[in-house]
């Protein structure tokens, strides 16, 4: 395929070698009302690409899902890093707050996310971060770019009348207008390669590998951020690269970052995905992926029954 996403209908689940699954949708007018103010984020984009049925339940119907310790920990880390850089800028001297302050910001973030944890999980994460964060701080203290904007949320972004939304963890300025966008990740970075891969130019029609067809989630995220900034009329920032910054060590040994240089072809691929997904959502196309380990496909498989009415001759 010369252009993954435009010449291939992403909603054809037969391409993934999986049977189609469909839920009985709620009333059409109600669906349209729910989608009236739809803004497409990269999280929504990737979720729909993986399974439109999951998107339907979690983002259209907004069925509550359980909070997890990993989500709470990630939120606390983001809170701490955001405050670390904001306080550095507010100081007027360009000096970062101390390691103790960095950990205190994390503790505050944990308090905000306390509902994600059991009591033991909460204590364990505090103890884990008490060792991890000073090491992370020491490793990057003399490497951090101080010309930054954190937690940036561009507004009124449209691609061919499709509204987009997103929040960028950190924007680093390489000069007055050229930027590198950093996204913080928690978890083990050992298996990052497939998440950063571009979709293959030529795909085996029998392939069931998501990344070969649509590219990795981290690749798509960084390209999506460039599309946001390229269409931000309030700024004139040229994003040339995206960087995934892993807070936790690779194989518990070393800190790592992965940088991706973004091309125009990358942008065209993701724009095609944006068009396909937005069109699929507005047309109420929520066919399931059919995979055995998909929560919502299993829910439909086990709870939705089709009645067959037999008529006499």
CSV table of N, CA, C and O in Angstrom, one decimal, residues 157-278:
chain,number,residue,atom,x,y,z
A,157,UNK,N,-8.0,24.0,17.0
A,157,UNK,CA,-7.2,23.4,15.9
A,157,UNK,C,-8.1,22.5,15.0
A,157,UNK,O,-8.9,21.7,15.5
A,158,UNK,N,-8.0,22.8,13.7
A,158,UNK,CA,-8.8,22.1,12.8
A,158,UNK,C,-7.9,21.5,11.6
A,158,UNK,O,-7.0,22.2,11.2
A,159,UNK,N,-8.3,20.3,11.2
A,159,UNK,CA,-7.7,19.8,9.9
A,159,UNK,C,-8.9,19.5,9.0
A,159,UNK,O,-9.7,18.6,9.3
A,160,UNK,N,-9.0,20.3,7.9
A,160,UNK,CA,-10.1,20.1,7.0
A,160,UNK,C,-11.4,20.1,7.7
A,160,UNK,O,-12.2,19.2,7.5
A,161,UNK,N,-11.6,21.0,8.7
A,161,UNK,CA,-12.8,21.1,9.5
A,161,UNK,C,-13.0,20.0,10.5
A,161,UNK,O,-14.1,20.0,11.2
A,162,UNK,N,-12.0,19.2,10.7
A,162,UNK,CA,-12.0,18.2,11.8
A,162,UNK,C,-11.4,18.8,13.0
A,162,UNK,O,-10.2,19.2,13.0
A,163,UNK,N,-12.1,19.0,14.1
A,163,UNK,CA,-11.5,19.6,15.3
A,163,UNK,C,-10.6,18.6,16.1
A,163,UNK,O,-11.0,17.4,16.3
A,164,UNK,N,-9.4,19.1,16.5
A,164,UNK,CA,-8.5,18.2,17.2
A,164,UNK,C,-8.2,18.8,18.5
A,164,UNK,O,-8.3,20.0,18.8
A,165,UNK,N,-7.7,18.0,19.4
A,165,UNK,CA,-7.4,18.4,20.8
A,165,UNK,C,-6.2,17.6,21.3
A,165,UNK,O,-5.9,16.5,20.9
A,166,UNK,N,-5.4,18.2,22.2
A,166,UNK,CA,-4.3,17.5,22.8
A,166,UNK,C,-3.6,18.3,23.8
A,166,UNK,O,-3.7,19.5,23.9
A,167,UNK,N,-2.8,17.6,24.6
A,167,UNK,CA,-2.0,18.3,25.7
A,167,UNK,C,-0.5,17.8,25.6
A,167,UNK,O,-0.3,16.6,25.6
A,168,UNK,N,0.4,18.7,25.4
A,168,UNK,CA,1.8,18.4,25.2
A,168,UNK,C,2.5,18.5,26.6
A,168,UNK,O,2.5,19.6,27.2
A,169,UNK,N,3.2,17.5,27.0
A,169,UNK,CA,3.9,17.5,28.3
A,169,UNK,C,4.9,18.6,28.4
A,169,UNK,O,4.9,19.4,29.3
A,170,UNK,N,5.8,18.7,27.4
A,170,UNK,CA,6.9,19.7,27.4
A,170,UNK,C,7.3,20.0,26.0
A,170,UNK,O,7.5,19.1,25.2
A,171,UNK,N,7.5,21.3,25.7
A,171,UNK,CA,8.0,21.8,24.5
A,171,UNK,C,9.4,22.4,24.7
A,171,UNK,O,9.5,23.4,25.5
A,172,UNK,N,10.4,21.9,24.1
A,172,UNK,CA,11.8,22.4,24.3
A,172,UNK,C,12.1,23.3,23.0
A,172,UNK,O,12.0,22.8,21.9
A,173,UNK,N,12.6,24.5,23.3
A,173,UNK,CA,13.0,25.4,22.2
A,173,UNK,C,14.5,25.2,21.8
A,173,UNK,O,15.4,25.3,22.7
A,174,UNK,N,14.7,24.8,20.6
A,174,UNK,CA,16.1,24.6,20.0
A,174,UNK,C,16.6,25.9,19.5
A,174,UNK,O,17.8,26.1,19.5
A,175,UNK,N,15.7,26.8,19.1
A,175,UNK,CA,16.0,28.2,18.8
A,175,UNK,C,14.7,29.0,19.1
A,175,UNK,O,13.8,28.5,19.8
A,176,UNK,N,14.6,30.1,18.5
A,176,UNK,CA,13.4,31.0,18.8
A,176,UNK,C,12.1,30.3,18.3
A,176,UNK,O,11.0,30.7,18.9
A,177,UNK,N,12.1,29.4,17.3
A,177,UNK,CA,10.9,28.9,16.8
A,177,UNK,C,10.9,27.4,16.6
A,177,UNK,O,9.9,26.7,16.5
A,178,UNK,N,12.1,26.8,16.5
A,178,UNK,CA,12.2,25.3,16.3
A,178,UNK,C,12.1,24.6,17.6
A,178,UNK,O,12.8,24.9,18.6
A,179,UNK,N,11.3,23.6,17.6
A,179,UNK,CA,11.0,22.9,18.9
A,179,UNK,C,11.1,21.4,18.8
A,179,UNK,O,11.0,20.8,17.7
A,180,UNK,N,11.4,20.8,20.0
A,180,UNK,CA,11.3,19.4,20.2
A,180,UNK,C,10.3,19.1,21.3
A,180,UNK,O,10.3,19.8,22.3
A,181,UNK,N,9.3,18.2,21.0
A,181,UNK,CA,8.3,17.9,22.0
A,181,UNK,C,8.6,16.7,22.7
A,181,UNK,O,8.9,15.6,22.2
A,182,UNK,N,8.5,16.8,24.1
A,182,UNK,CA,8.8,15.7,25.0
A,182,UNK,C,7.6,15.1,25.6
A,182,UNK,O,6.7,15.9,26.1
A,183,UNK,N,7.4,13.8,25.6
A,183,UNK,CA,6.3,13.2,26.2
A,183,UNK,C,6.8,12.2,27.3
A,183,UNK,O,7.7,11.4,27.0
A,184,UNK,N,6.4,12.4,28.5
A,184,UNK,CA,6.8,11.5,29.6
A,184,UNK,C,6.1,10.2,29.6
A,184,UNK,O,4.9,10.2,29.5
A,185,UNK,N,6.8,9.1,29.9
A,185,UNK,CA,6.2,7.8,30.0
A,185,UNK,C,6.7,7.1,31.2
A,185,UNK,O,7.9,7.2,31.6
A,186,UNK,N,5.8,6.4,31.9
A,186,UNK,CA,6.2,5.5,33.0
A,186,UNK,C,6.1,4.1,32.5
A,186,UNK,O,5.5,3.8,31.5
A,187,UNK,N,6.7,3.2,33.2
A,187,UNK,CA,6.7,1.8,32.8
A,187,UNK,C,8.1,1.4,32.2
A,187,UNK,O,8.9,2.3,32.0
A,188,UNK,N,8.3,0.1,32.0
A,188,UNK,CA,9.5,-0.4,31.5
A,188,UNK,C,9.7,-0.1,30.0
A,188,UNK,O,8.8,-0.5,29.2
A,189,UNK,N,10.7,0.6,29.6
A,189,UNK,CA,10.9,1.0,28.2
A,189,UNK,C,11.5,-0.1,27.3
A,189,UNK,O,11.9,0.2,26.2
A,190,UNK,N,11.6,-1.3,27.8
A,190,UNK,CA,12.4,-2.3,27.1
A,190,UNK,C,11.8,-2.7,25.7
A,190,UNK,O,12.5,-3.0,24.8
A,191,UNK,N,10.4,-2.6,25.6
A,191,UNK,CA,9.7,-3.0,24.4
A,191,UNK,C,9.2,-1.8,23.6
A,191,UNK,O,8.1,-1.8,23.1
A,192,UNK,N,10.0,-0.8,23.5
A,192,UNK,CA,9.5,0.5,22.9
A,192,UNK,C,9.5,0.4,21.3
A,192,UNK,O,8.8,1.2,20.7
A,193,UNK,N,10.3,-0.4,20.7
A,193,UNK,CA,10.6,-0.3,19.3
A,193,UNK,C,9.3,-0.4,18.5
A,193,UNK,O,9.1,0.4,17.5
A,194,UNK,N,8.4,-1.3,18.8
A,194,UNK,CA,7.2,-1.5,17.9
A,194,UNK,C,6.3,-0.3,18.1
A,194,UNK,O,5.5,0.1,17.2
A,195,UNK,N,6.4,0.4,19.3
A,195,UNK,CA,5.5,1.6,19.5
A,195,UNK,C,6.0,2.8,18.8
A,195,UNK,O,5.2,3.7,18.6
A,196,UNK,N,7.3,2.8,18.4
A,196,UNK,CA,7.8,3.9,17.6
A,196,UNK,C,7.9,3.7,16.1
A,196,UNK,O,8.2,4.6,15.4
A,197,UNK,N,7.5,2.5,15.7
A,197,UNK,CA,7.7,2.1,14.3
A,197,UNK,C,6.6,2.8,13.4
A,197,UNK,O,5.5,3.1,13.8
A,198,UNK,N,7.0,3.2,12.2
A,198,UNK,CA,6.1,3.7,11.2
A,198,UNK,C,5.4,2.5,10.5
A,198,UNK,O,5.9,1.4,10.5
A,199,UNK,N,4.2,2.7,10.0
A,199,UNK,CA,3.5,1.7,9.2
A,199,UNK,C,4.3,1.3,8.0
A,199,UNK,O,5.1,2.1,7.5
A,200,UNK,N,4.3,0.0,7.7
A,200,UNK,CA,5.0,-0.4,6.5
A,200,UNK,C,4.4,0.1,5.2
A,200,UNK,O,3.2,0.2,5.1
A,201,UNK,N,5.3,0.4,4.3
A,201,UNK,CA,4.8,0.9,3.0
A,201,UNK,C,4.1,-0.1,2.2
A,201,UNK,O,3.1,0.1,1.5
A,202,UNK,N,4.5,-1.4,2.3
A,202,UNK,CA,3.8,-2.5,1.7
A,202,UNK,C,3.5,-3.5,2.8
A,202,UNK,O,4.4,-4.0,3.5
A,203,UNK,N,2.2,-3.8,2.9
A,203,UNK,CA,1.7,-4.7,4.0
A,203,UNK,C,1.2,-6.0,3.4
A,203,UNK,O,0.4,-5.9,2.5
A,204,UNK,N,1.5,-7.1,4.0
A,204,UNK,CA,0.9,-8.4,3.6
A,204,UNK,C,-0.6,-8.3,4.0
A,204,UNK,O,-0.9,-8.0,5.1
A,205,UNK,N,-1.4,-8.6,3.0
A,205,UNK,CA,-2.9,-8.5,3.2
A,205,UNK,C,-3.4,-9.4,4.4
A,205,UNK,O,-4.4,-9.2,5.0
A,206,UNK,N,-2.6,-10.4,4.7
A,206,UNK,CA,-2.9,-11.3,5.7
A,206,UNK,C,-2.4,-10.9,7.1
A,206,UNK,O,-2.6,-11.6,8.1
A,207,UNK,N,-1.7,-9.8,7.1
A,207,UNK,CA,-1.0,-9.4,8.4
A,207,UNK,C,-2.1,-9.0,9.4
A,207,UNK,O,-3.1,-8.4,9.1
A,208,UNK,N,-1.8,-9.4,10.6
A,208,UNK,CA,-2.7,-9.1,11.8
A,208,UNK,C,-1.9,-8.2,12.8
A,208,UNK,O,-2.4,-8.0,13.9
A,209,UNK,N,-0.8,-7.7,12.4
A,209,UNK,CA,0.0,-6.9,13.3
A,209,UNK,C,-0.3,-5.4,13.2
A,209,UNK,O,-0.2,-4.8,12.1
A,210,UNK,N,-0.8,-4.9,14.3
A,210,UNK,CA,-1.4,-3.5,14.3
A,210,UNK,C,-0.3,-2.5,13.8
A,210,UNK,O,-0.6,-1.6,13.0
A,211,UNK,N,0.9,-2.6,14.3
A,211,UNK,CA,1.9,-1.6,14.0
A,211,UNK,C,2.3,-1.6,12.6
A,211,UNK,O,2.7,-0.6,12.0
A,212,UNK,N,2.3,-2.8,11.9
A,212,UNK,CA,2.6,-2.9,10.5
A,212,UNK,C,1.6,-2.1,9.7
A,212,UNK,O,1.9,-1.5,8.7
A,213,UNK,N,0.4,-2.2,10.1
A,213,UNK,CA,-0.7,-1.6,9.4
A,213,UNK,C,-0.9,-0.1,9.6
A,213,UNK,O,-1.0,0.7,8.7
A,214,UNK,N,-0.8,0.3,10.9
A,214,UNK,CA,-1.1,1.6,11.3
A,214,UNK,C,0.0,2.4,12.0
A,214,UNK,O,-0.1,3.6,12.3
A,215,UNK,N,1.1,1.7,12.2
A,215,UNK,CA,2.2,2.4,13.0
A,215,UNK,C,2.1,2.2,14.4
A,215,UNK,O,1.0,2.0,15.0
A,216,UNK,N,3.1,2.5,15.2
A,216,UNK,CA,3.1,2.4,16.6
A,216,UNK,C,2.4,3.6,17.3
A,216,UNK,O,2.3,4.7,16.7
A,217,UNK,N,1.9,3.4,18.5
A,217,UNK,CA,1.1,4.4,19.2
A,217,UNK,C,2.0,5.6,19.5
A,217,UNK,O,1.5,6.8,19.4
A,218,UNK,N,3.3,5.4,19.8
A,218,UNK,CA,4.2,6.6,20.2
A,218,UNK,C,4.5,7.4,18.9
A,218,UNK,O,4.6,8.6,18.9
A,219,UNK,N,4.7,6.7,17.8
A,219,UNK,CA,5.0,7.3,16.5
A,219,UNK,C,3.8,8.2,16.2
A,219,UNK,O,3.9,9.4,15.8
A,220,UNK,N,2.6,7.6,16.2
A,220,UNK,CA,1.3,8.4,15.9
A,220,UNK,C,1.2,9.6,16.8
A,220,UNK,O,0.7,10.7,16.4
A,221,UNK,N,1.5,9.4,18.1
A,221,UNK,CA,1.3,10.5,19.1
A,221,UNK,C,2.2,11.7,18.7
A,221,UNK,O,1.7,12.8,18.7
A,222,UNK,N,3.5,11.4,18.4
A,222,UNK,CA,4.4,12.5,18.1
A,222,UNK,C,4.0,13.2,16.8
A,222,UNK,O,4.1,14.4,16.7
A,223,UNK,N,3.6,12.4,15.8
A,223,UNK,CA,3.1,13.0,14.5
A,223,UNK,C,1.9,13.9,14.7
A,223,UNK,O,1.7,15.0,14.2
A,224,UNK,N,1.0,13.4,15.5
A,224,UNK,CA,-0.3,14.1,15.9
A,224,UNK,C,0.1,15.4,16.5
A,224,UNK,O,-0.5,16.5,16.2
A,225,UNK,N,1.1,15.4,17.4
A,225,UNK,CA,1.5,16.7,18.1
A,225,UNK,C,2.0,17.7,17.1
A,225,UNK,O,1.8,18.9,17.2
A,226,UNK,N,2.8,17.2,16.1
A,226,UNK,CA,3.3,18.1,15.0
A,226,UNK,C,2.1,18.7,14.2
A,226,UNK,O,2.1,19.9,13.9
A,227,UNK,N,1.1,17.9,13.9
A,227,UNK,CA,-0.1,18.4,13.2
A,227,UNK,C,-0.8,19.5,14.0
A,227,UNK,O,-1.2,20.5,13.5
A,228,UNK,N,-0.9,19.2,15.3
A,228,UNK,CA,-1.5,20.3,16.2
A,228,UNK,C,-0.7,21.6,16.1
A,228,UNK,O,-1.3,22.6,15.9
A,229,UNK,N,0.6,21.5,16.3
A,229,UNK,CA,1.4,22.7,16.3
A,229,UNK,C,1.5,23.4,15.0
A,229,UNK,O,1.5,24.6,14.9
A,230,UNK,N,1.5,22.6,13.9
A,230,UNK,CA,1.5,23.2,12.6
A,230,UNK,C,0.3,24.0,12.3
A,230,UNK,O,0.3,24.9,11.4
A,231,UNK,N,-0.8,23.6,12.9
A,231,UNK,CA,-2.1,24.3,12.7
A,231,UNK,C,-2.5,25.2,13.8
A,231,UNK,O,-3.7,25.6,13.9
A,232,UNK,N,-1.6,25.5,14.7
A,232,UNK,CA,-1.9,26.4,15.8
A,232,UNK,C,-1.6,27.8,15.4
A,232,UNK,O,-0.5,28.2,15.2
A,233,UNK,N,-2.7,28.6,15.1
A,233,UNK,CA,-2.6,29.9,14.5
A,233,UNK,C,-2.0,30.9,15.5
A,233,UNK,O,-1.7,32.1,15.2
A,234,UNK,N,-2.0,30.6,16.8
A,234,UNK,CA,-1.5,31.5,17.8
A,234,UNK,C,0.0,31.5,18.0
A,234,UNK,O,0.6,32.3,18.6
A,235,UNK,N,0.6,30.4,17.4
A,235,UNK,CA,2.1,30.3,17.6
A,235,UNK,C,2.7,30.1,16.2
A,235,UNK,O,2.0,29.8,15.2
A,236,UNK,N,4.0,30.2,16.1
A,236,UNK,CA,4.7,29.9,14.9
A,236,UNK,C,5.9,29.0,15.2
A,236,UNK,O,7.0,29.3,15.0
A,237,UNK,N,5.5,27.8,15.8
A,237,UNK,CA,6.5,26.9,16.3
A,237,UNK,C,6.7,25.8,15.3
A,237,UNK,O,5.7,25.2,14.8
A,238,UNK,N,7.9,25.5,14.9
A,238,UNK,CA,8.2,24.4,13.9
A,238,UNK,C,8.7,23.2,14.7
A,238,UNK,O,9.9,23.1,15.1
A,239,UNK,N,7.9,22.2,14.9
A,239,UNK,CA,8.3,21.0,15.6
A,239,UNK,C,9.0,20.1,14.6
A,239,UNK,O,8.4,19.6,13.6
A,240,UNK,N,10.2,19.8,14.9
A,240,UNK,CA,11.0,18.9,14.0
A,240,UNK,C,11.2,17.5,14.5
A,240,UNK,O,11.6,16.6,13.8
A,241,UNK,N,10.9,17.3,15.8
A,241,UNK,CA,11.2,16.0,16.4
A,241,UNK,C,10.3,15.9,17.7
A,241,UNK,O,9.8,16.8,18.3
A,242,UNK,N,10.1,14.6,18.0
A,242,UNK,CA,9.4,14.3,19.2
A,242,UNK,C,10.2,13.3,20.0
A,242,UNK,O,11.0,12.5,19.4
A,243,UNK,N,10.2,13.4,21.3
A,243,UNK,CA,11.0,12.6,22.2
A,243,UNK,C,10.2,11.9,23.3
A,243,UNK,O,9.5,12.6,24.0
A,244,UNK,N,10.4,10.6,23.5
A,244,UNK,CA,9.7,9.9,24.5
A,244,UNK,C,10.8,9.8,25.7
A,244,UNK,O,11.8,9.2,25.5
A,245,UNK,N,10.4,10.3,26.8
A,245,UNK,CA,11.3,10.4,28.0
A,245,UNK,C,10.7,9.4,29.0
A,245,UNK,O,9.7,9.6,29.6
A,246,UNK,N,11.5,8.3,29.2
A,246,UNK,CA,11.0,7.3,30.2
A,246,UNK,C,11.6,7.6,31.5
A,246,UNK,O,12.8,7.7,31.7
A,247,UNK,N,10.7,7.7,32.5
A,247,UNK,CA,11.1,8.1,33.8
A,247,UNK,C,11.7,6.9,34.6
A,247,UNK,O,12.6,7.1,35.4
A,248,UNK,N,11.2,5.7,34.2
A,248,UNK,CA,11.7,4.5,34.9
A,248,UNK,C,12.8,3.9,34.0
A,248,UNK,O,12.9,4.1,32.8
A,249,UNK,N,13.7,3.2,34.6
A,249,UNK,CA,14.9,2.7,33.9
A,249,UNK,C,14.7,1.5,33.0
A,249,UNK,O,13.8,0.7,33.3
A,250,UNK,N,15.4,1.5,31.9
A,250,UNK,CA,15.4,0.3,31.0
A,250,UNK,C,16.0,-0.9,31.7
A,250,UNK,O,17.1,-0.8,32.2
A,251,UNK,N,15.2,-1.9,31.9
A,251,UNK,CA,15.7,-3.1,32.6
A,251,UNK,C,16.2,-2.8,34.0
A,251,UNK,O,17.1,-3.5,34.5
A,252,UNK,N,15.6,-1.8,34.6
A,252,UNK,CA,16.0,-1.3,35.9
A,252,UNK,C,17.5,-0.9,36.0
A,252,UNK,O,18.1,-1.0,37.1
A,253,UNK,N,18.1,-0.5,34.9
A,253,UNK,CA,19.5,-0.2,34.9
A,253,UNK,C,19.9,1.2,34.5
A,253,UNK,O,20.7,1.8,35.0
A,254,UNK,N,19.2,1.7,33.4
A,254,UNK,CA,19.6,3.0,32.9
A,254,UNK,C,18.4,3.8,32.4
A,254,UNK,O,17.4,3.2,32.0
A,255,UNK,N,18.5,5.1,32.5
A,255,UNK,CA,17.4,6.0,32.0
A,255,UNK,C,17.6,6.1,30.5
A,255,UNK,O,18.7,6.1,29.9
A,256,UNK,N,16.5,6.3,29.8
A,256,UNK,CA,16.5,6.3,28.3
A,256,UNK,C,15.5,7.3,27.8
A,256,UNK,O,14.5,7.5,28.3
A,257,UNK,N,15.9,7.9,26.6
A,257,UNK,CA,15.0,8.7,25.8
A,257,UNK,C,15.0,8.1,24.4
A,257,UNK,O,16.1,7.6,23.9
A,258,UNK,N,14.0,8.3,23.7
A,258,UNK,CA,13.9,7.9,22.2
A,258,UNK,C,13.4,9.1,21.4
A,258,UNK,O,12.3,9.6,21.7
A,259,UNK,N,14.2,9.5,20.5
A,259,UNK,CA,13.8,10.7,19.6
A,259,UNK,C,13.4,10.2,18.3
A,259,UNK,O,14.0,9.3,17.7
A,260,UNK,N,12.3,10.9,17.8
A,260,UNK,CA,11.8,10.6,16.4
A,260,UNK,C,11.8,11.8,15.6
A,260,UNK,O,11.1,12.8,16.0
A,261,UNK,N,12.5,11.8,14.5
A,261,UNK,CA,12.4,12.9,13.5
A,261,UNK,C,11.2,12.8,12.7
A,261,UNK,O,11.0,11.7,12.1
A,262,UNK,N,10.4,13.8,12.5
A,262,UNK,CA,9.1,13.7,11.9
A,262,UNK,C,9.1,14.2,10.5
A,262,UNK,O,9.6,15.3,10.2
A,263,UNK,N,8.6,13.5,9.5
A,263,UNK,CA,8.7,13.8,8.1
A,263,UNK,C,7.3,14.3,7.6
A,263,UNK,O,6.3,14.0,8.3
A,264,UNK,N,7.3,14.9,6.5
A,264,UNK,CA,6.0,15.2,5.9
A,264,UNK,C,5.2,14.0,5.5
A,264,UNK,O,3.9,14.0,5.6
A,265,UNK,N,5.8,12.9,5.1
A,265,UNK,CA,5.1,11.7,4.8
A,265,UNK,C,4.4,11.2,6.1
A,265,UNK,O,3.3,10.7,6.0
A,266,UNK,N,5.1,11.3,7.2
A,266,UNK,CA,4.5,10.9,8.5
A,266,UNK,C,3.2,11.6,8.7
A,266,UNK,O,2.2,11.1,9.1
A,267,UNK,N,3.2,12.9,8.5
A,267,UNK,CA,2.0,13.8,8.7
A,267,UNK,C,0.9,13.4,7.8
A,267,UNK,O,-0.3,13.3,8.2
A,268,UNK,N,1.2,13.1,6.5
A,268,UNK,CA,0.2,12.7,5.6
A,268,UNK,C,-0.5,11.3,6.0
A,268,UNK,O,-1.7,11.2,5.9
A,269,UNK,N,0.3,10.4,6.5
A,269,UNK,CA,-0.2,9.1,7.0
A,269,UNK,C,-1.2,9.3,8.1
A,269,UNK,O,-2.3,8.8,8.2
A,270,UNK,N,-0.8,10.1,9.1
A,270,UNK,CA,-1.6,10.3,10.3
A,270,UNK,C,-2.8,11.2,9.9
A,270,UNK,O,-3.9,10.9,10.4
A,271,UNK,N,-2.7,12.1,9.0
A,271,UNK,CA,-3.9,12.9,8.6
A,271,UNK,C,-4.9,12.0,7.9
A,271,UNK,O,-6.1,12.1,8.1
A,272,UNK,N,-4.4,11.0,7.1
A,272,UNK,CA,-5.3,10.0,6.5
A,272,UNK,C,-6.1,9.2,7.6
A,272,UNK,O,-7.3,9.0,7.5
A,273,UNK,N,-5.3,8.8,8.6
A,273,UNK,CA,-6.0,8.1,9.7
A,273,UNK,C,-7.0,9.0,10.4
A,273,UNK,O,-8.1,8.5,10.8
A,274,UNK,N,-6.7,10.3,10.6
A,274,UNK,CA,-7.6,11.2,11.3
A,274,UNK,C,-8.9,11.3,10.5
A,274,UNK,O,-10.0,11.2,11.0
A,275,UNK,N,-8.8,11.4,9.2
A,275,UNK,CA,-10.0,11.5,8.3
A,275,UNK,C,-10.8,10.2,8.4
A,275,UNK,O,-12.1,10.3,8.5
A,276,UNK,N,-10.2,9.1,8.3
A,276,UNK,CA,-10.9,7.8,8.4
A,276,UNK,C,-11.6,7.6,9.7
A,276,UNK,O,-12.8,7.2,9.8
A,277,UNK,N,-10.9,7.9,10.8
A,277,UNK,CA,-11.5,7.7,12.1
A,277,UNK,C,-12.6,8.7,12.4
A,277,UNK,O,-13.7,8.3,12.9
A,278,UNK,N,-12.4,9.9,12.1
A,278,UNK,CA,-13.5,10.9,12.3
A,278,UNK,C,-14.7,10.6,11.5
A,278,UNK,O,-15.9,10.6,12.0
